[in-house]
PDB file of C-alpha atoms in Angstrom:
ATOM      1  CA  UNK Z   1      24.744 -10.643  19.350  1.00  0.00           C
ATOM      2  CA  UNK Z   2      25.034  -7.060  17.410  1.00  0.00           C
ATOM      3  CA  UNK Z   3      24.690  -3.743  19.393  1.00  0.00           C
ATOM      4  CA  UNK Z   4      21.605  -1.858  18.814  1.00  0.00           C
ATOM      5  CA  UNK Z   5      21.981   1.357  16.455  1.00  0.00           C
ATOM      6  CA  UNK Z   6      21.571   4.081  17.489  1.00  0.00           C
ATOM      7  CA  UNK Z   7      18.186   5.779  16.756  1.00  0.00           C
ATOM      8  CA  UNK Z   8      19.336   7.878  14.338  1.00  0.00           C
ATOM      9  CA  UNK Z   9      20.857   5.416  12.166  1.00  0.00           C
ATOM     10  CA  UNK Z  10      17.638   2.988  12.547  1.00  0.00           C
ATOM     11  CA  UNK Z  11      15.522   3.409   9.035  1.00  0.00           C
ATOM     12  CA  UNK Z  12      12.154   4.051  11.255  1.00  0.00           C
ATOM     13  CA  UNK Z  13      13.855   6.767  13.385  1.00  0.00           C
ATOM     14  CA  UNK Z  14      12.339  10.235  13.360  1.00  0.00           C
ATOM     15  CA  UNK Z  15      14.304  12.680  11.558  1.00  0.00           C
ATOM     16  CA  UNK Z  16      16.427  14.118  13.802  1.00  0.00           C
ATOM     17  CA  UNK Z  17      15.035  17.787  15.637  1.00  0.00           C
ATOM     18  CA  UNK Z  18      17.220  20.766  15.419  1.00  0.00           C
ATOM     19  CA  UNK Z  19      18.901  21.816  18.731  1.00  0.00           C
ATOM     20  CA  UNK Z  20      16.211  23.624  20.919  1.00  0.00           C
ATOM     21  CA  UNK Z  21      17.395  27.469  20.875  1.00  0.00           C
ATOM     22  CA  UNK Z  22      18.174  29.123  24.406  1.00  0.00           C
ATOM     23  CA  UNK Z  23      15.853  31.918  24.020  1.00  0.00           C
ATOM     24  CA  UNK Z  24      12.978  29.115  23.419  1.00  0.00           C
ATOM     25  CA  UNK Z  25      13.277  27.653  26.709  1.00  0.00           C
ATOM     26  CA  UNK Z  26      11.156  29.177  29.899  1.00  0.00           C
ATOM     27  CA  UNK Z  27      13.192  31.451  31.924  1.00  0.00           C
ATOM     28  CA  UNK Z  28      15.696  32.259  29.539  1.00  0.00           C
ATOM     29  CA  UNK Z  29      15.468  35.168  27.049  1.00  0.00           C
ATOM     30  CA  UNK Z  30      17.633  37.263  24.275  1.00  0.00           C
ATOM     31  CA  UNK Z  31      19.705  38.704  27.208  1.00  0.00           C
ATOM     32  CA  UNK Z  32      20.725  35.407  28.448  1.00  0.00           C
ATOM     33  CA  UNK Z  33      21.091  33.711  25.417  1.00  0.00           C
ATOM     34  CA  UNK Z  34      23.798  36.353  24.452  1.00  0.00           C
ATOM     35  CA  UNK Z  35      25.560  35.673  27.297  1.00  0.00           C
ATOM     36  CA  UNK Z  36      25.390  32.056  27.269  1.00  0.00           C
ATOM     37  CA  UNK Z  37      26.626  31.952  23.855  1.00  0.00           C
ATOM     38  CA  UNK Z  38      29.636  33.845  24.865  1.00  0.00           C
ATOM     39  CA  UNK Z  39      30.706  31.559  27.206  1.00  0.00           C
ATOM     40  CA  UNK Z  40      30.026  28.747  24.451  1.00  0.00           C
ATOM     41  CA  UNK Z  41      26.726  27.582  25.231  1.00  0.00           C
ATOM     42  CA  UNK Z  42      24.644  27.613  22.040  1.00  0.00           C
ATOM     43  CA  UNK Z  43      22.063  24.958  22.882  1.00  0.00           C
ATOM     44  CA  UNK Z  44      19.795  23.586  25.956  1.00  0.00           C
ATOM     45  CA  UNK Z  45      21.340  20.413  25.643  1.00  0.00           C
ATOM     46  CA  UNK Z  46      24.501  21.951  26.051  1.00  0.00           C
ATOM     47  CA  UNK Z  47      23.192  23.749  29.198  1.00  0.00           C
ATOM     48  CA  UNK Z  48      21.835  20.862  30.600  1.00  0.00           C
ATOM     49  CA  UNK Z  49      25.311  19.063  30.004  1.00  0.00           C
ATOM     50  CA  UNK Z  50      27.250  21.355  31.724  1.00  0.00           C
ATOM     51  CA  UNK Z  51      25.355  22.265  34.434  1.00  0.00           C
ATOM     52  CA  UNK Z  52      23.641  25.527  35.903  1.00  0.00           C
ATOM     53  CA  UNK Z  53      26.412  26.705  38.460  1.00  0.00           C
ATOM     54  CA  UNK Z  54      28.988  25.709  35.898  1.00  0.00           C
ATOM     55  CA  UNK Z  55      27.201  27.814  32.932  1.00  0.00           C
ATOM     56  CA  UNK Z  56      26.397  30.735  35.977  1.00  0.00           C
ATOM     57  CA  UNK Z  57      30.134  30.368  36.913  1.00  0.00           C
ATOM     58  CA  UNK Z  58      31.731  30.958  33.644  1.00  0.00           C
ATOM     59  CA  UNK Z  59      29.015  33.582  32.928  1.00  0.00           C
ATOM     60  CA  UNK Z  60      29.746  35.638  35.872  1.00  0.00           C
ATOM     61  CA  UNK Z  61      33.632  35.180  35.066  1.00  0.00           C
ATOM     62  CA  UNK Z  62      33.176  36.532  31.719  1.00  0.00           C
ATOM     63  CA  UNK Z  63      30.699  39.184  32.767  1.00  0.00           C
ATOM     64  CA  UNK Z  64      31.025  40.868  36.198  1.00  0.00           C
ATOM     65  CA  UNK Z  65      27.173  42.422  36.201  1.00  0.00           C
ATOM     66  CA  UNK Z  66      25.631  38.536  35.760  1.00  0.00           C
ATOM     67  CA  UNK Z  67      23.417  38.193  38.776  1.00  0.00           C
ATOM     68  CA  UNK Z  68      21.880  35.619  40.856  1.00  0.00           C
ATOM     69  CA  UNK Z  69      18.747  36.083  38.771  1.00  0.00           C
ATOM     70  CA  UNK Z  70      20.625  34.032  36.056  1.00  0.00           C
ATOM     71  CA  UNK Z  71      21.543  31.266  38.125  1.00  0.00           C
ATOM     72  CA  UNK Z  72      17.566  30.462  39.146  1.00  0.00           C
ATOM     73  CA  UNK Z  73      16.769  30.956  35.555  1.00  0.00           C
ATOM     74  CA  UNK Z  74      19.132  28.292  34.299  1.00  0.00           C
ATOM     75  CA  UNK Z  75      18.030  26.380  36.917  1.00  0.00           C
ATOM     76  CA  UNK Z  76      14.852  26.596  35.987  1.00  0.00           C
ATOM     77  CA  UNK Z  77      15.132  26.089  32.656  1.00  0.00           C
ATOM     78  CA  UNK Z  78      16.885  23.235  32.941  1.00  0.00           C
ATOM     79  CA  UNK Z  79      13.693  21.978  36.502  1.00  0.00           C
ATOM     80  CA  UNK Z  80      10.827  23.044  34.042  1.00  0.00           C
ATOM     81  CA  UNK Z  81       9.904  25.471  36.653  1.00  0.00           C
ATOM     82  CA  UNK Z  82       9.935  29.341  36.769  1.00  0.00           C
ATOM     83  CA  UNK Z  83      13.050  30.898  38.276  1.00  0.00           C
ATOM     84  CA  UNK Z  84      11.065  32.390  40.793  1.00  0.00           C
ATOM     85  CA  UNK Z  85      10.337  28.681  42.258  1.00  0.00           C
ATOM     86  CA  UNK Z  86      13.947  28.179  41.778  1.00  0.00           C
ATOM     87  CA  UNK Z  87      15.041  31.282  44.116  1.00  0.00           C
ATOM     88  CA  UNK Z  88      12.412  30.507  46.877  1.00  0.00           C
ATOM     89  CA  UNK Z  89      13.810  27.027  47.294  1.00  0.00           C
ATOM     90  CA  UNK Z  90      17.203  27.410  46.993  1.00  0.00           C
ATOM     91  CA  UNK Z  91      17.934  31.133  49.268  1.00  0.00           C
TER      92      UNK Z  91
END
């Protein structure tokens, strides 16, 4: 029996999306997106990959002034729910 192929190899696969930009995502905006690109984030999938407190972690390492405020809004981003639901929950 073969392995399936992946869906991007299969002829009736949708062509394949570009990578969702940061700043396109609920919660996050240019500000964030700068500084999630300098700690090599570039994409949500990436985000979602690595993790909120590991992307808020390497964030606040690289840049002192990062606040909590980040951490809900990755969190967020990543829930589908607005940071603000994020802080309530998790204070």
């Amino acid at each position: 029996m073969s392995k399936p192929r992946p869906a991007s190899s299969r002829p009736d696969a949708a062509p394949a999306k570009p990578a969702l930009r940061l700043r396109e995502v609920a919660n996050l905006g240019p500000k964030s997106e700068a500084v999630l690109r300098r700690v090599g984030v570039r994409t949500f999938g990436q985000l979602r990959e690595f993790g909120s407190v590991h992307v808020y972690c390497r964030a606040k390492a690289l840049e002192p002034t990062v606040t909590l405020n980040l951490l809900w809004a990755l969190e967020g981003a990543i829930l589908g729910v607005p940071w603000q639901e994020v802080s309530k929950v998790h204070r």
